[in-house]
Short mmCIF file of C-alpha atoms in Angstrom, two decimals:
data_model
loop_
_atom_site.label_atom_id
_atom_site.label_comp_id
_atom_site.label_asym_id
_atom_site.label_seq_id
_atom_site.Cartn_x
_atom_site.Cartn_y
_atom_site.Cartn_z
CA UNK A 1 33.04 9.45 84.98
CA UNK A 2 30.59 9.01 82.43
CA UNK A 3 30.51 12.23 81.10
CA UNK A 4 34.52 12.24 80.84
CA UNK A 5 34.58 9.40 78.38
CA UNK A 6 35.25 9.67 74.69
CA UNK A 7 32.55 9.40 72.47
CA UNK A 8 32.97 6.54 69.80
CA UNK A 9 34.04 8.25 66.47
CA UNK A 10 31.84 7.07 63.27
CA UNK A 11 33.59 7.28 60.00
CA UNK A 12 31.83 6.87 56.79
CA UNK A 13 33.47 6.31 53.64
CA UNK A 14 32.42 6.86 50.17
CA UNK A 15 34.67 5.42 47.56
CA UNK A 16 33.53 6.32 44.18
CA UNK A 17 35.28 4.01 41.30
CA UNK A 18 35.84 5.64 37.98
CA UNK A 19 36.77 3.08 35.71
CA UNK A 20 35.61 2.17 32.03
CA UNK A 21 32.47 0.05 31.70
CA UNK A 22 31.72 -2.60 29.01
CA UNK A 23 31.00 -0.14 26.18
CA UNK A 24 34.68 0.90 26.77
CA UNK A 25 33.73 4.48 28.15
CA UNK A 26 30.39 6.97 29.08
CA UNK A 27 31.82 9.17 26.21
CA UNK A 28 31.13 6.31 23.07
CA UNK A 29 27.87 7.19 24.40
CA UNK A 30 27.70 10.81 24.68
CA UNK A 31 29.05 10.87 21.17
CA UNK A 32 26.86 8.13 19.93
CA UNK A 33 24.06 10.60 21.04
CA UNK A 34 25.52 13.54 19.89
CA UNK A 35 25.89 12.02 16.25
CA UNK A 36 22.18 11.10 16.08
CA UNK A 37 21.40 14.58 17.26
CA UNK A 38 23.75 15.98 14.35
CA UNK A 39 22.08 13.70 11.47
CA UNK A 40 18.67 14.68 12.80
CA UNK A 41 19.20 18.24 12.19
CA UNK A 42 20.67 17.39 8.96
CA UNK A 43 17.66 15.51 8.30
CA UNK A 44 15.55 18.87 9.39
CA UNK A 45 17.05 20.95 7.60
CA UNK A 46 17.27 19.19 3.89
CA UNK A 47 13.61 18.56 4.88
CA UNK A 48 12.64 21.99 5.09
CA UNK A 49 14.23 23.06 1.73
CA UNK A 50 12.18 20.36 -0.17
CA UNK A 51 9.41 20.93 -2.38
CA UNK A 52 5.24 20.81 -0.96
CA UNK A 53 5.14 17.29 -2.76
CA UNK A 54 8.80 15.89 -1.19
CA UNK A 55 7.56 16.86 2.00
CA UNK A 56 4.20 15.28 1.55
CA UNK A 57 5.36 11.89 0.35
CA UNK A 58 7.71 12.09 2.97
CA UNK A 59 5.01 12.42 5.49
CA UNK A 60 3.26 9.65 3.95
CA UNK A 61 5.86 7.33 4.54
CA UNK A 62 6.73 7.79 8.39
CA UNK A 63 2.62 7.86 9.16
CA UNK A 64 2.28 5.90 11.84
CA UNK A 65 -0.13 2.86 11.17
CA UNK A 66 -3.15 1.11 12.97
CA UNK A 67 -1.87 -1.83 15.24
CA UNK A 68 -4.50 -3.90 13.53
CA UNK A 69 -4.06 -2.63 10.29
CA UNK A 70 -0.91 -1.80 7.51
CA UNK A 71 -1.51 -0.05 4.53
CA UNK A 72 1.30 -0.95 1.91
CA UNK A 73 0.33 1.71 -0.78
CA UNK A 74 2.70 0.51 -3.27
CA UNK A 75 0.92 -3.14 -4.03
CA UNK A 76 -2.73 -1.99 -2.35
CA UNK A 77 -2.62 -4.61 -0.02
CA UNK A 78 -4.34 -3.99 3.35
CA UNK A 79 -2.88 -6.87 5.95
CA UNK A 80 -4.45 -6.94 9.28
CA UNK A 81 -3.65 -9.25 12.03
CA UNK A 82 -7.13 -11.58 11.81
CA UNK A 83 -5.78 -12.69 8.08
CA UNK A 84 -2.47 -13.24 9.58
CA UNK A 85 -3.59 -15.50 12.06
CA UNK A 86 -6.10 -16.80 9.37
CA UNK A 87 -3.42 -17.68 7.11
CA UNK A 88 -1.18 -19.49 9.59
CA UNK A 89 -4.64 -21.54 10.79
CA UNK A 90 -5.75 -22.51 7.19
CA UNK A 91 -2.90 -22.89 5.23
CA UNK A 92 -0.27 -22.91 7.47
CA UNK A 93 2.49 -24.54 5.06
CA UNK A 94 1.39 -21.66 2.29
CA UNK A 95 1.96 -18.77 4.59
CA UNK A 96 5.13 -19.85 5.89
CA UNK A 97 6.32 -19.98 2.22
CA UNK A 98 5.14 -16.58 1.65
CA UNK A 99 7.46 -15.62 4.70
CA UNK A 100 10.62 -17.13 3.12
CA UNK A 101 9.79 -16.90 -0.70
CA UNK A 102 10.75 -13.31 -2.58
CA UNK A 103 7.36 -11.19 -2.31
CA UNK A 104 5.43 -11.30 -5.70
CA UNK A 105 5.05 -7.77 -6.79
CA UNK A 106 2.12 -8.77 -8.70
CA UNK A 107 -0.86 -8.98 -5.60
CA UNK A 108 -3.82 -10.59 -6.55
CA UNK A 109 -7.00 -7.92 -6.28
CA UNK A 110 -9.17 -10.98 -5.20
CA UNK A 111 -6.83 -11.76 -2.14
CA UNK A 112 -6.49 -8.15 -0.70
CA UNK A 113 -9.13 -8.92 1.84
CA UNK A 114 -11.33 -5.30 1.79
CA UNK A 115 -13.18 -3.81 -0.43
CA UNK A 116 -12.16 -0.45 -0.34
CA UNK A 117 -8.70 -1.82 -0.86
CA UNK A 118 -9.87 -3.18 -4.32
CA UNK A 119 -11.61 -0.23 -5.07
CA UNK A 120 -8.44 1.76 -4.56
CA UNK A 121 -6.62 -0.35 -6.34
CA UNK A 122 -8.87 -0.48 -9.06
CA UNK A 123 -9.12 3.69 -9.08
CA UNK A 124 -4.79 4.22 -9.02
CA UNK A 125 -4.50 2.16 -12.09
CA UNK A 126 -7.52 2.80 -14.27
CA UNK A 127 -8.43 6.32 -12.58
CA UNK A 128 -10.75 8.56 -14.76
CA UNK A 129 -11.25 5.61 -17.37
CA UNK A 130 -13.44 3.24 -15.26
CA UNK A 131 -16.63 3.53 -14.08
CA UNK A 132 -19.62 1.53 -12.21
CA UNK A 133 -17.18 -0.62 -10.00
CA UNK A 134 -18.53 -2.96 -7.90
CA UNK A 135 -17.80 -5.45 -5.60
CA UNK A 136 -19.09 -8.45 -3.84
CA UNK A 137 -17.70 -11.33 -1.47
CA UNK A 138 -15.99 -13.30 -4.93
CA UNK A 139 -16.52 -10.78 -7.48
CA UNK A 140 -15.58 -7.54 -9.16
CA UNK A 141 -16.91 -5.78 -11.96
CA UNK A 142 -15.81 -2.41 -13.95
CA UNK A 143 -16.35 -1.09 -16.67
CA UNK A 144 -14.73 1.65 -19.33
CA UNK A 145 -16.47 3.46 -22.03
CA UNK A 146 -15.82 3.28 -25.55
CA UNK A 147 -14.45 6.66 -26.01
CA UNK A 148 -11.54 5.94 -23.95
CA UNK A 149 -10.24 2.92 -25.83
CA UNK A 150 -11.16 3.18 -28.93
CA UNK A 151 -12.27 5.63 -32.11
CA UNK A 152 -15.99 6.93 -32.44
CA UNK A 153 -17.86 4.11 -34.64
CA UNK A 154 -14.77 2.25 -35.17
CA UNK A 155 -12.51 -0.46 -33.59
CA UNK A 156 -9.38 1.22 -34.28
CA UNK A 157 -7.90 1.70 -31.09
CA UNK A 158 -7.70 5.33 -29.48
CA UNK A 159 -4.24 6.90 -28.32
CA UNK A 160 -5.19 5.73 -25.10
CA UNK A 161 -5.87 2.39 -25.53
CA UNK A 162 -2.00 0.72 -25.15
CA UNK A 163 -1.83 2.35 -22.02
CA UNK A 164 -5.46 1.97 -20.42
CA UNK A 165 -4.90 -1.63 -21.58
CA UNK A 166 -1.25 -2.25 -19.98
CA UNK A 167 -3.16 -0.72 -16.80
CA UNK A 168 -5.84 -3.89 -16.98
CA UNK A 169 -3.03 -6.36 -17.39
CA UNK A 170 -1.27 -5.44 -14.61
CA UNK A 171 -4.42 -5.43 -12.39
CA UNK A 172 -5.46 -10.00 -14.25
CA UNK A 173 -2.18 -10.70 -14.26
CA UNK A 174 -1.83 -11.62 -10.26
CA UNK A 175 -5.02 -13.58 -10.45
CA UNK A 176 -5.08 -16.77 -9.22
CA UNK A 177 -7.85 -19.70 -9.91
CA UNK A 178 -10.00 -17.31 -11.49
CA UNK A 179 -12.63 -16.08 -14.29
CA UNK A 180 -12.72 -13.35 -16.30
CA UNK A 181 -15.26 -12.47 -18.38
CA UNK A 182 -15.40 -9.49 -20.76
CA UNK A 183 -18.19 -7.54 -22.93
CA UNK A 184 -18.08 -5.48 -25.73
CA UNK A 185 -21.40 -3.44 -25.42
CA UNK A 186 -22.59 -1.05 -28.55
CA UNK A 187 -25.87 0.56 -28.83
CA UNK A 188 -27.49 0.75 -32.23
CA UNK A 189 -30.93 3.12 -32.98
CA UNK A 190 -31.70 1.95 -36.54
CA UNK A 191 -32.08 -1.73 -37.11
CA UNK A 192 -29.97 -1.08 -40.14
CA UNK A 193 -26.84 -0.41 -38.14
CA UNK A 194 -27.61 -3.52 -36.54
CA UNK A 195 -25.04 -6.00 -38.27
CA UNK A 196 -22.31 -2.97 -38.54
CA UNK A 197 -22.08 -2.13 -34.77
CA UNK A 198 -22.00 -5.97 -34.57
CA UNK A 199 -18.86 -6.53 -36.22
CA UNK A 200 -17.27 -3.04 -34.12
CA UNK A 201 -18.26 -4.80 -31.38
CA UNK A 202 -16.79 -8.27 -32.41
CA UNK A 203 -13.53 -6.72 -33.46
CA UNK A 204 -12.98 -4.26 -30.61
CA UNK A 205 -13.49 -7.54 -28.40
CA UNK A 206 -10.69 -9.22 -29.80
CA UNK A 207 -8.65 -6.75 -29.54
CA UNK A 208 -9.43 -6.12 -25.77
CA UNK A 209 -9.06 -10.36 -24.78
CA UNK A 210 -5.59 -10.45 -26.75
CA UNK A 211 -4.46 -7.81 -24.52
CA UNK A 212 -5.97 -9.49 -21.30
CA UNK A 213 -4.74 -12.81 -22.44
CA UNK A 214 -0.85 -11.60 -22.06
CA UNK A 215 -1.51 -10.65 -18.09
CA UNK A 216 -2.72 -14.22 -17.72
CA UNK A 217 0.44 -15.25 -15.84
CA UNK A 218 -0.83 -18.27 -13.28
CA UNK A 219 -2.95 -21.55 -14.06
CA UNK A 220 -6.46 -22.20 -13.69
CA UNK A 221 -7.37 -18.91 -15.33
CA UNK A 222 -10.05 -19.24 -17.98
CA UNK A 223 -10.93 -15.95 -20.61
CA UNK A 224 -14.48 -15.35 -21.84
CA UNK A 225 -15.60 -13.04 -24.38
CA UNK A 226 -19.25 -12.11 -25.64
CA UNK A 227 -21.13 -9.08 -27.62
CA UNK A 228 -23.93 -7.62 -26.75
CA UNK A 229 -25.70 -5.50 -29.09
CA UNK A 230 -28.76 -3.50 -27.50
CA UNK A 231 -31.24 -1.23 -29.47
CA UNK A 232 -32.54 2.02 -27.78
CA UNK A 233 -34.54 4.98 -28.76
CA UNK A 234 -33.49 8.31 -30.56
CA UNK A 235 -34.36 9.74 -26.91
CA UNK A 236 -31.94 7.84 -25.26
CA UNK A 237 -29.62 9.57 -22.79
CA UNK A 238 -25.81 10.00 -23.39
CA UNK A 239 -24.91 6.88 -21.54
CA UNK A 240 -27.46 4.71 -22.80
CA UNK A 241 -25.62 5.74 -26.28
CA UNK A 242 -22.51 4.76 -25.09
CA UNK A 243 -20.64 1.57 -25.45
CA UNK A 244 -18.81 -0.18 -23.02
CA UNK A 245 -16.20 -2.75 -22.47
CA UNK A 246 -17.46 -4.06 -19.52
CA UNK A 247 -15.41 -6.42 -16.89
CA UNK A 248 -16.27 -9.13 -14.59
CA UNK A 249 -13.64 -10.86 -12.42
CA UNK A 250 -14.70 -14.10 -10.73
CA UNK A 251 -12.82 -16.96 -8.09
CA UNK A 252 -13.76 -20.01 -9.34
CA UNK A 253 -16.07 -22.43 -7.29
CA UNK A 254 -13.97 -24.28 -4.73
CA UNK A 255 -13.90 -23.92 -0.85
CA UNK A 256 -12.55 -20.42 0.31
CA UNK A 257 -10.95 -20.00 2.99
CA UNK A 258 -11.40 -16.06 2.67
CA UNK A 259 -14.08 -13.93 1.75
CA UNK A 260 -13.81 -10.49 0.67
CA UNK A 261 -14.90 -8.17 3.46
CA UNK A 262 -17.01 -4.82 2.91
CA UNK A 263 -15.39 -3.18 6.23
CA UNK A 264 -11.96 -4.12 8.27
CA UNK A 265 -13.82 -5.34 11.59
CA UNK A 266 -16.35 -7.65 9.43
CA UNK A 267 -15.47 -11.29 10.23
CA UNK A 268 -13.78 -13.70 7.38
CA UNK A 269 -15.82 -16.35 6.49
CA UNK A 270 -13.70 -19.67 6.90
CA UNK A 271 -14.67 -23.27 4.74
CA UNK A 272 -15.52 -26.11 7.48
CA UNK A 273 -13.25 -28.07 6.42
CA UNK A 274 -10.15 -25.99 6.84
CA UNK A 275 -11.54 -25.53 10.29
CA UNK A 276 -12.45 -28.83 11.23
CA UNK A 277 -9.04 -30.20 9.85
CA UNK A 278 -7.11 -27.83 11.59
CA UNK A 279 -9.21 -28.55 15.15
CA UNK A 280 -8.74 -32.56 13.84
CA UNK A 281 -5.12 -32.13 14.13
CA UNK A 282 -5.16 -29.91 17.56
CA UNK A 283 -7.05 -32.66 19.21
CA UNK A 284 -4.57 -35.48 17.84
CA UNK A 285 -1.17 -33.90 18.97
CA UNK A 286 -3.06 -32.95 22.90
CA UNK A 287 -4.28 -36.73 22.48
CA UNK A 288 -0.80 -37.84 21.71
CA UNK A 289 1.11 -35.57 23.84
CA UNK A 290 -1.28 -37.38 26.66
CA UNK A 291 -0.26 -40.82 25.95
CA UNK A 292 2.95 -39.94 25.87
CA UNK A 293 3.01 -38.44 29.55
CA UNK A 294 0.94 -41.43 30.66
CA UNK A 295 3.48 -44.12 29.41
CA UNK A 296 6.43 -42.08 31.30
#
C-alpha cells in the first residue's frame, strides 16, 4: 500500500527581481567605467607623444612617496610624520594655524627639518655658484667666490651678480628669529695692496648686505657685516687667492623646540619645557576629568 502512494512533490522557486537600484541603473556604472577607461587611454596616448623631459616630470609627479616621508620639491620641504606630531605636541595652537592659514611660499631653510633638504635647497637656487656648505643642528654656512659676483680686482658687480643675488634673497627672506652674518674675504700678497683690497672688500660688502637686507621680510632678524683681509704667499694655491663672500645663517638663542636632523630616522631634540608643559596640562584635564566622574 505503501509503495502505491504518491510521493510528495517539492517545488523550488527562484524569483529573480530586476529592478533599478539606488544609483538609478547597473548601466550609470558600466558607463561610469567605461568613461574612465576612455580618458585613460587618452591620457596614454598624449603621454606617449610627449617629449623625454614631459614624460620625466610627469613621472616625477605621480612617484609614489614614503609613508613616513613627503618630498614637496617645489618649496624643499621634507615633512615626515614625527614633526607632525611634534608640531601638534609643542605648539599646538601654531600648527593648527598653519592648517587653516594660506601656505607661505616662502619656507624657512632653518625649519625644513633635514639636512640634506637644506643642502638641496641651498644647491637648486645657488647651484654652480656656492661652495663649502655646511650644516649643523642651528646653523648654515656657504659661501661664493668672487668671480661669480663681482669683476676681477674690483667691486663692480659681474653680469651675474643681480641674479646670484635675487637667488640669496629668496633663500633669507623666509627666515624667522634669526642671524645672518656675512664676509667679504680678499687676499692680498704685497703689503702695499693692503689698504686697496681693503676698500674692494668694504665696498663689495655693502653692496652684498643691501641686497640681503631687501629679503629680510619677518622680525627679529638682525644683519652683520665684517672684512677680512688675509695676506698669503706668492705660492699660494688658486683658492687661497680667491676671495669670497662668505655666509653664515644662525637661529637666535631661545628654546627650540626642533633641531635640525643630519638623517630622517635621527630623533628631534624637544626643549623641557614644551614637554613638561604639554605633560602639565595632560595630567590636569585626566585630574579634572576624574573629579568630575567622582562628583556624578
Amino acid at each position: 500500500m505503501a509503495a502505491n502512494e504518491k510521493k510528495q512533490t517539492i517545488v523550488i522557486k527562484k524569483i529573480t527581481v530586476v529592478a533599478a537600484g539606488g544609483h538609478g541603473g547597473s548601466w550609470k556604472v558600466a558607463f561610469a567605467d567605461f568613461m574612465t577607461a576612455m580618458m585613460a587611454f587618452f591620457l596614454v596616448m598624449w603621454l606617449v607623444g610627449q617629449t623625454p623631459e614631459v614624460k620625466k616630470s610627469v613621472a616625477d609627479y605621480f612617484s609614489t612617496p614614503s609613508i613616513i616621508e613627503y618630498n614637496f620639491s617645489n618649496f624643499g620641504v621634507e615633512l615626515t610624520l614625527e614633526k607632525l606630531f611634534l608640531d601638534l605636541v609643542n605648539e599646538p595652537l601654531k600648527a593648527f594655524e598653519q592648517f587653516v592659514m594660506p601656505v607661505d611660499k616662502r619656507p624657512n631653510i632653518m625649519d625644513m627639518g633635514l639636512a640634506k633638504i637644506q643642502i638641496h635647497f641651498l644647491t637648486e637656487k645657488l647651484g654652480e655658484y656656492t661652495s663649502n656648505v655646511q650644516v649643523s643642528s642651528d646653523e648654515i654656512t656657504f659661501e661664493i667666490a668672487e668671480n661669480y659676483l663681482f669683476k676681477n680686482n674690483s667691486a663692480e658687480p659681474d653680469a651675474e651678480f643681480a641674479v646670484i643675488m635675487e637667488n640669496v634673497k629668496q633663500i633669507v627672506e623666509g627666515l624667522k628669529d634669526s642671524d645672518i652674518k656675512i664676509n667679504s674675504e680678499l687676499p692680498y700678497i704685497k703689503d702695499a695692496q693692503k689698504s686697496a683690497k681693503k676698500n674692494i672688500a668694504e665696498e663689495r660688502l655693502d653692496l652684498v648686505m643691501n641686497k640681503v637686507e631687501q629679503g629680510l621680510l619677518h622680525d627679529r632678524m638682525d644683519l652683520f657685516g665684517k672684512t677680512t683681509v688675509n695676506k698669503i704667499s706668492g705660492t699660494a694655491s688658486k683658492k687661497e687667492m680667491t676671495g669670497y663672500i662668505k655666509f653664515q645663517i644662525r637661529q637666535k638663542d631661545k628654546p627650540k623646540i626642533r633641531k635640525i636632523k643630519p638623517e630622517l630616522n635621527d630623533t628631534y631634540e624637544t626643549s623641557e619645557s614644551a614637554s613638561d608643559d604639554v605633560y602639565e596640562n595632560f595630567v590636569d584635564k585626566l585630574t579634572r576629568k576624574a573629579e568630575g566622574k567622582k562628583a556624578k
